[in-house]
Amino acid sequence: MSEWIREWSGYDPAAERLRESLCTLGNGYFATRGALPERRAGLVNYPGTYAAGCYNRLESAVAGRRVVNEDLVNLPNWLLLRFRLRRVEEEVWGPWFSPGSYPIIEHGHTLDLRRGTLTRSSRHRIDESAVLGVEQTRLVHMGEPHLAALRTVLTAEGWSGEIEVESAIDGAVMNGNVHRYRALDRHHLTRVRTGALEPHTVWLTCRTSSSDVSVALAARTTADSTDGGATASELRPAGHRAVHRLTVSVAPGRPVTVDKTVALFTSHDRAIGDPLGEAVDRVSAAATFPAVLDSHVTAWARLWRRADIQVPGEAGRILRFHLFHVLQTLSPHTADLDVGVPARGLHGEAYRGHVFWDELFVLPYLNLHLPEVSRSLLNYRHRRLPRACRAATAAGRAGAMYPWQSGSDGREESQRWHLNPASGRWLPDHSRLQHHVGSAIAYNVWQYCEATGDMEYLHTKGAEMLLQIARFWADLAAFDTGSGRYRIRGVVGPDEYHDGYPGAALPGLDDNAYTNVTAAWVLTRTLQLMRRLPAWRREELLDRLLLSADEVQGWEDISRRLRVPFHRGVISQFQGYDDLAELDWDAYRARYSSIRRLDRILEAEGDTVNRYKASKQADVLMLGYLFSPAELRHLFQRLGYDLDDDVWSRTVDYYLQRTSHGSTLSELVHGFVLARARRADAWQYVHEALNADVADIQGGTTGEGIHLGAMAGTLDLVQRGLTGLETREDALWLDPVPLPALSEYGFTMHYRGHWGVGVRRRGARLEISVPDSEQSPIRVVLADGAVTIAPGETRSLVLLGSSILDDPAGQD
C-alpha cells in the first residue's frame, strides 16, 4: 500500500462513524465527514459539515435543570446525492439506492492524502445477471476555501435502462453526532429558504437561531454519458431541501457521470455583501470537475512542500495521516479566520467544538511550518483578552483568567454539571478551575516568537497577553508565612481526575506542581520581556494596562518562591497527594475491560477517584513535555529546589504506575518524556499515541471527532522530542535521542526567514541543510558546542552516545 493511501474495505455499520471521522475532508474553512452521499443522518451514518468558528447557543431542560450550551453547528448537508434505477423491461422505479437496498459485491473507500480526495468504490447486485457499479470521488477544495465537489460515475453491467439522480442540499439537520448529548436541544438552524437558478443550480439559506450567523449553500449538478446529457432535469426547491432531479440513460459500456459542485459562505466571511449571492456566483463560475480537481491537487502539493514529514514504515504512514487531518483543520485559510484550535478538529461534535488547551500540542509543529497560522491562533486568544480580564475581575482577581473551554466569544463554556454515562447521574463539573490554560497561552506566545523572530508580535499583542496572565498568577499566589513561600490554592491540574480533596466542602486543590511551575515560568518570562522592551514601549504598556512598575517588580519574588510539593523523593502532583489511598490497579483491570475512564467507574460504584493516587493523564510529567531537561532543572533551581536526574526518574516511574491514560494526550506525553529520558519503554507509549485514533483506543470516541492535539503531538514528538529541537536565544538547539523504532526521519521547516531548512536523521548521522538565500547564517547549538551553517550549506553531525560531533567532511 502506498505511503499516501489509506483504504477501508467492506461495509460494517458498527464501524461507519469511525471511518467517517477518519475520512473527513476539509480545508481549514469548513470540513465534511466521510459519510455515504446517499445516506441522511441516522444511527449508522452522520454526514456532518462544520465551518470553523460557526457556533450557536441553546438552552435545554435536562433532569430538572436549565442547561445552556454553545455548539459548533452542523450545517446543511451539501453531500446528499441518491439515485434509483429502472431497467428497460420495467415500468416503475426501483428503491432509492443504499447499502441495504441491493446486495453488496464489493465496497471500499480510498483516502488519498497527497491529493486530498476520498473515493468510494462499490458494486451491487441488481439480480442474477445485472450489476451496478458506483465510483464517487469527493474533495473539499484546499485552494478555494468555499468550494467542494463530488463526482459520481454509475456503470451498468448486464442491463440497460434509466437512472434517476436526486442531488440535494438538506437543511433539515441537527447536531446529532454525540449520543450522550441527545437530551439537549440540538436544533440550531432556523429560517431555512430554498430556491433555484436554471438550468443546474439550487440554493439554500438559513440562520443560526441565537448567534444569527447567515449560512448559504449553492449546488450545481450536471449529468453526462457517452449518449449525451440528462434526458430530464427538474429543479425542485421546497421546504427544508433544495432538490435537483435528473434522469439519464444508461447501458453497458456507457457509464453515467454526475458532477456536483458546491459553494458555502457565511456572514462571518470577509469582503462579501451577501452570502447567498456569493455562493450562487461562486458555484456558477466554478470550473468543471477535472479542472477543480487539478487546482485542488496543486494546492495540496504546495501545502505538503511546506509541512510534510518523512518517516519510513507504518509509523510514517500514520504520522502523515495525522498531519493530513491537522492541515485540514488548520490550513493557510485559517490565517484569515477568527478561530482557535478545536479539540476534535472539524470532524465531529464532541466537546461541542470548543477550544481547550490543545494549541499547546499543535503550535510547536505549526510554528516551524505555517507560522502565519500560529499567529492567527494566538490572535484568537488576544481578541478574547478583554473577556478574560473581565472574568478575572468577576472572580475577584487581577489580570486575565482565560476559560478552560472557549467558543465564539471567549466566555467560559465549561458546564457546571456533566453526565456520567456509566451511572446515569449528573455530577458537578469543576474543570473550569484548570487555570493552567493561561500558562499554555503564554507558552505558545513565547515559543511562536522564538521560532519566528516575530518581535513585533512579542512587543505588542504577545506582551499584553503575557502581562495579564502573569498578573493573574501573581494575584492568585498567596504568601504563606509558615513556609516562606507563595501558594496557589483551589485549582485543578491537567490530571482532571482530582478536582478536590476527599470530603472537602469546596472544590480545588492546593499547589498543583504543574500549575505552580508553569506560573513561575510565565512570571519569569514576562519579567525578562519587560527588561528587554524599549523604555517607551514598556511605559506605554504599563500605562495602557494600568500596571505600576512596583507591581511588576513584585513578581520577581513570587517567581522565585512559588511552592512545589515533594514526597518520598518525588514531585507531588499537588499538596496532599501522598495522603491519598493506593488503588488496587490489578483488581480493576481484571474487573473491567478498560479502566481509561476510572473516574466514571468509581463514581458508578459509589466511590470517587479523589480518594486515590490515580491520574487520568500526565500532570507532573507535562513539565517534561514542555521543557527540556536543562530548562526544567533551571526552573526548579530558580525556585530553590534541586531536580537532578534521579529525582526526575523516580517521579516518572511513580506516575507511570498510577496513570490510567483516560486521554489520548496521555500516551503522547509519556512517550515524549520517556524518549527524552532515553528509556527503552518509550516506544510502547509512542505506539499507543500513534494508534489512538486509527484504532479508536478510547472505545468509540473517534467517531465523534478526531483528537487533534494528540495527532499534532505525534508530529511534535518527531520534530522536537527526538531531535531535542529548541528555538531560543537566536539559535537552533539540538540534542537528539535514540528511539530505534523511529531512527530515520526528515522534515523541512521555516525558521526566521529561512524557508526549507532541512533536518534529516539516518542512523547515527544527523544532517542540517540551509537553503540558499540572502538570509544570515543559522547558529546551531549542540551538546558539545555550536556550529554556524550558512545559506546553501549542509552540515553532517555524528551522534556518539550522548555526544554530537560536527563532521566537516560531511559538508556540501
Coordinates of N, CA and C in Angstrom, one line a residue, residues 185-269:
D185 N -31.3 20.3 23.5 CA -31.8 20.9 22.3 C -30.7 20.9 21.3
R186 N -30.9 20.4 20.1 CA -29.9 20.2 19.1 C -30.2 20.9 17.8
H187 N -31.3 21.6 17.8 CA -31.8 22.3 16.5 C -31.3 23.7 16.5
H188 N -30.2 23.9 15.7 CA -29.5 25.2 15.7 C -29.9 26.1 14.5
L189 N -30.5 25.5 13.5 CA -30.8 26.2 12.3 C -32.2 26.6 12.2
T190 N -32.5 27.8 11.7 CA -33.8 28.4 11.5 C -33.9 29.2 10.3
R191 N -35.1 29.6 9.9 CA -35.4 30.4 8.7 C -34.7 29.8 7.5
V192 N -35.0 28.6 7.2 CA -34.5 27.9 6.0 C -35.3 28.4 4.8
R193 N -34.6 28.8 3.8 CA -35.2 29.1 2.5 C -34.5 28.4 1.4
T194 N -35.2 28.0 0.3 CA -34.6 27.4 -0.8 C -35.0 28.1 -2.1
G195 N -34.2 27.8 -3.1 CA -34.5 28.4 -4.4 C -33.7 27.7 -5.5
A196 N -33.8 28.2 -6.7 CA -33.2 27.6 -7.9 C -32.8 28.6 -8.9
L197 N -31.8 28.3 -9.7 CA -31.4 29.1 -10.8 C -31.1 28.2 -12.0
E198 N -32.0 28.3 -13.0 CA -31.8 27.5 -14.1 C -30.5 27.7 -14.8
P199 N -29.9 26.6 -15.4 CA -30.5 25.3 -15.6 C -30.0 24.3 -14.6
H200 N -29.0 24.5 -13.7 CA -28.4 23.5 -13.0 C -28.2 23.7 -11.5
T201 N -28.7 24.8 -11.0 CA -28.3 25.2 -9.6 C -29.5 25.4 -8.7
V202 N -29.3 24.8 -7.5 CA -30.3 25.0 -6.4 C -29.5 25.7 -5.2
W203 N -30.2 26.4 -4.4 CA -29.6 27.0 -3.2 C -30.4 26.9 -2.0
L204 N -29.8 27.1 -0.9 CA -30.4 27.1 0.4 C -29.7 28.1 1.4
T205 N -30.5 28.8 2.1 CA -30.0 29.7 3.1 C -30.7 29.4 4.4
C206 N -30.0 29.7 5.5 CA -30.6 29.6 6.9 C -29.8 30.4 7.8
R207 N -30.2 30.5 9.0 CA -29.5 31.3 10.1 C -29.4 30.4 11.3
T208 N -28.4 30.6 12.1 CA -28.3 30.0 13.4 C -29.3 30.8 14.3
S209 N -29.9 30.0 15.2 CA -31.0 30.6 16.0 C -30.7 31.7 16.9
S210 N -29.5 31.7 17.6 CA -29.2 32.7 18.5 C -28.0 33.6 18.1
S211 N -27.0 33.0 17.5 CA -25.9 33.8 17.1 C -26.1 34.5 15.8
D212 N -27.2 34.1 15.1 CA -27.7 34.8 13.9 C -26.6 34.9 12.8
V213 N -25.9 33.8 12.6 CA -25.0 33.7 11.5 C -25.8 33.2 10.3
S214 N -25.7 33.9 9.2 CA -26.3 33.6 8.0 C -25.4 32.6 7.2
V215 N -26.0 31.5 6.7 CA -25.3 30.4 6.0 C -26.0 30.2 4.7
A216 N -25.2 30.1 3.6 CA -25.7 29.9 2.3 C -24.9 28.9 1.6
L217 N -25.6 28.0 0.9 CA -25.0 27.0 0.0 C -25.7 27.0 -1.3
A218 N -24.9 26.8 -2.4 CA -25.4 26.6 -3.7 C -24.8 25.4 -4.3
A219 N -25.6 24.6 -5.1 CA -25.1 23.4 -5.7 C -25.4 23.3 -7.1
R220 N -24.4 23.1 -8.0 CA -24.6 22.9 -9.4 C -24.4 21.4 -9.7
T221 N -25.4 20.8 -10.3 CA -25.3 19.4 -10.6 C -25.6 19.2 -12.1
T222 N -24.7 18.4 -12.7 CA -24.8 18.1 -14.2 C -24.6 16.6 -14.3
A223 N -25.2 16.1 -15.4 CA -25.1 14.7 -15.7 C -24.7 14.5 -17.1
D224 N -23.9 13.5 -17.4 CA -23.4 13.2 -18.8 C -23.1 11.8 -19.0
S225 N -23.3 11.3 -20.2 CA -22.9 10.0 -20.6 C -22.4 10.0 -22.0
T226 N -22.0 8.9 -22.5 CA -21.5 8.8 -23.9 C -22.6 9.1 -24.9
D227 N -23.9 8.9 -24.4 CA -25.0 9.2 -25.3 C -25.5 10.6 -25.1
G228 N -24.9 11.4 -24.3 CA -25.4 12.8 -24.1 C -25.7 13.1 -22.6
G229 N -26.3 14.2 -22.4 CA -26.7 14.6 -21.1 C -27.9 14.0 -20.6
A230 N -28.5 14.7 -19.6 CA -29.7 14.2 -18.9 C -30.9 14.3 -19.9
T231 N -31.8 13.3 -19.8 CA -33.0 13.3 -20.6 C -34.1 14.0 -20.0
A232 N -33.9 14.3 -18.7 CA -34.9 15.1 -17.9 C -34.2 15.8 -16.8
S233 N -34.6 17.0 -16.5 CA -33.9 17.7 -15.4 C -35.0 18.6 -14.7
E234 N -35.1 18.6 -13.4 CA -36.1 19.4 -12.7 C -35.5 19.9 -11.4
L235 N -35.6 21.2 -11.3 CA -35.2 21.9 -10.0 C -36.4 22.0 -9.1
R236 N -36.2 21.5 -7.9 CA -37.4 21.3 -7.0 C -37.1 21.9 -5.6
P237 N -36.9 23.2 -5.5 CA -36.7 23.7 -4.1 C -38.0 23.7 -3.3
A238 N -38.0 23.2 -2.1 CA -39.2 23.1 -1.3 C -38.8 22.9 0.1
G239 N -39.5 23.6 1.0 CA -39.3 23.3 2.4 C -37.9 23.5 2.9
H240 N -37.4 22.4 3.5 CA -36.0 22.4 4.0 C -35.0 21.8 3.1
R241 N -35.4 21.5 1.9 CA -34.5 20.8 1.0 C -34.6 21.4 -0.4
A242 N -33.4 21.7 -0.9 CA -33.3 22.2 -2.3 C -32.9 21.0 -3.2
V243 N -33.7 20.6 -4.1 CA -33.5 19.3 -4.8 C -33.4 19.6 -6.3
H244 N -32.5 18.8 -6.9 CA -32.4 18.8 -8.4 C -32.5 17.3 -8.8
R245 N -33.5 17.0 -9.6 CA -33.6 15.6 -10.1 C -33.3 15.6 -11.6
L246 N -32.5 14.6 -11.9 CA -32.1 14.4 -13.3 C -32.3 12.9 -13.7
T247 N -32.6 12.7 -14.9 CA -32.8 11.3 -15.4 C -31.8 11.1 -16.6
V248 N -31.1 10.0 -16.6 CA -30.0 9.8 -17.5 C -30.2 8.3 -18.0
S249 N -30.0 8.1 -19.3 CA -30.0 6.8 -19.9 C -28.7 6.1 -19.6
V250 N -28.7 4.8 -19.4 CA -27.5 4.0 -19.1 C -27.6 2.7 -19.8
A251 N -26.4 2.2 -20.2 CA -26.3 0.9 -20.8 C -24.9 0.4 -20.6
P252 N -24.7 -1.0 -20.8 CA -23.3 -1.5 -20.6 C -22.3 -0.8 -21.5
G253 N -21.2 -0.4 -20.9 CA -20.1 0.3 -21.6 C -20.4 1.8 -21.8
R254 N -21.5 2.3 -21.2 CA -21.8 3.7 -21.4 C -22.1 4.3 -20.0
P255 N -21.0 4.5 -19.2 CA -21.2 5.0 -17.8 C -21.8 6.4 -17.8
V256 N -22.5 6.7 -16.7 CA -23.1 8.0 -16.4 C -22.2 8.7 -15.4
T257 N -21.9 9.9 -15.7 CA -21.1 10.8 -14.8 C -21.9 11.9 -14.3
V258 N -22.1 12.0 -13.0 CA -22.8 13.1 -12.3 C -21.8 13.9 -11.5
D259 N -21.7 15.2 -11.8 CA -20.8 16.1 -11.1 C -21.6 17.1 -10.3
K260 N -21.3 17.2 -9.0 CA -22.0 18.1 -8.1 C -20.9 19.1 -7.5
T261 N -21.0 20.3 -7.8 CA -20.1 21.3 -7.3 C -20.9 22.3 -6.3
V262 N -20.3 22.5 -5.2 CA -21.0 23.2 -4.1 C -20.1 24.4 -3.6
A263 N -20.8 25.5 -3.3 CA -20.1 26.7 -2.6 C -20.8 27.0 -1.3
L264 N -20.1 27.3 -0.3 CA -20.6 27.5 1.0 C -20.0 28.9 1.5
F265 N -20.9 29.8 2.0 CA -20.5 31.0 2.6 C -21.3 31.3 3.8
T266 N -20.7 32.1 4.7 CA -21.5 32.5 5.9 C -21.3 34.1 6.1
S267 N -22.1 34.6 6.9 CA -22.0 36.1 7.2 C -20.7 36.4 8.0
H268 N -19.9 35.4 8.4 CA -18.7 35.7 9.1 C -17.6 36.0 8.0
D269 N -17.8 35.7 6.8 CA -16.8 35.8 5.8 C -16.5 37.3 5.5

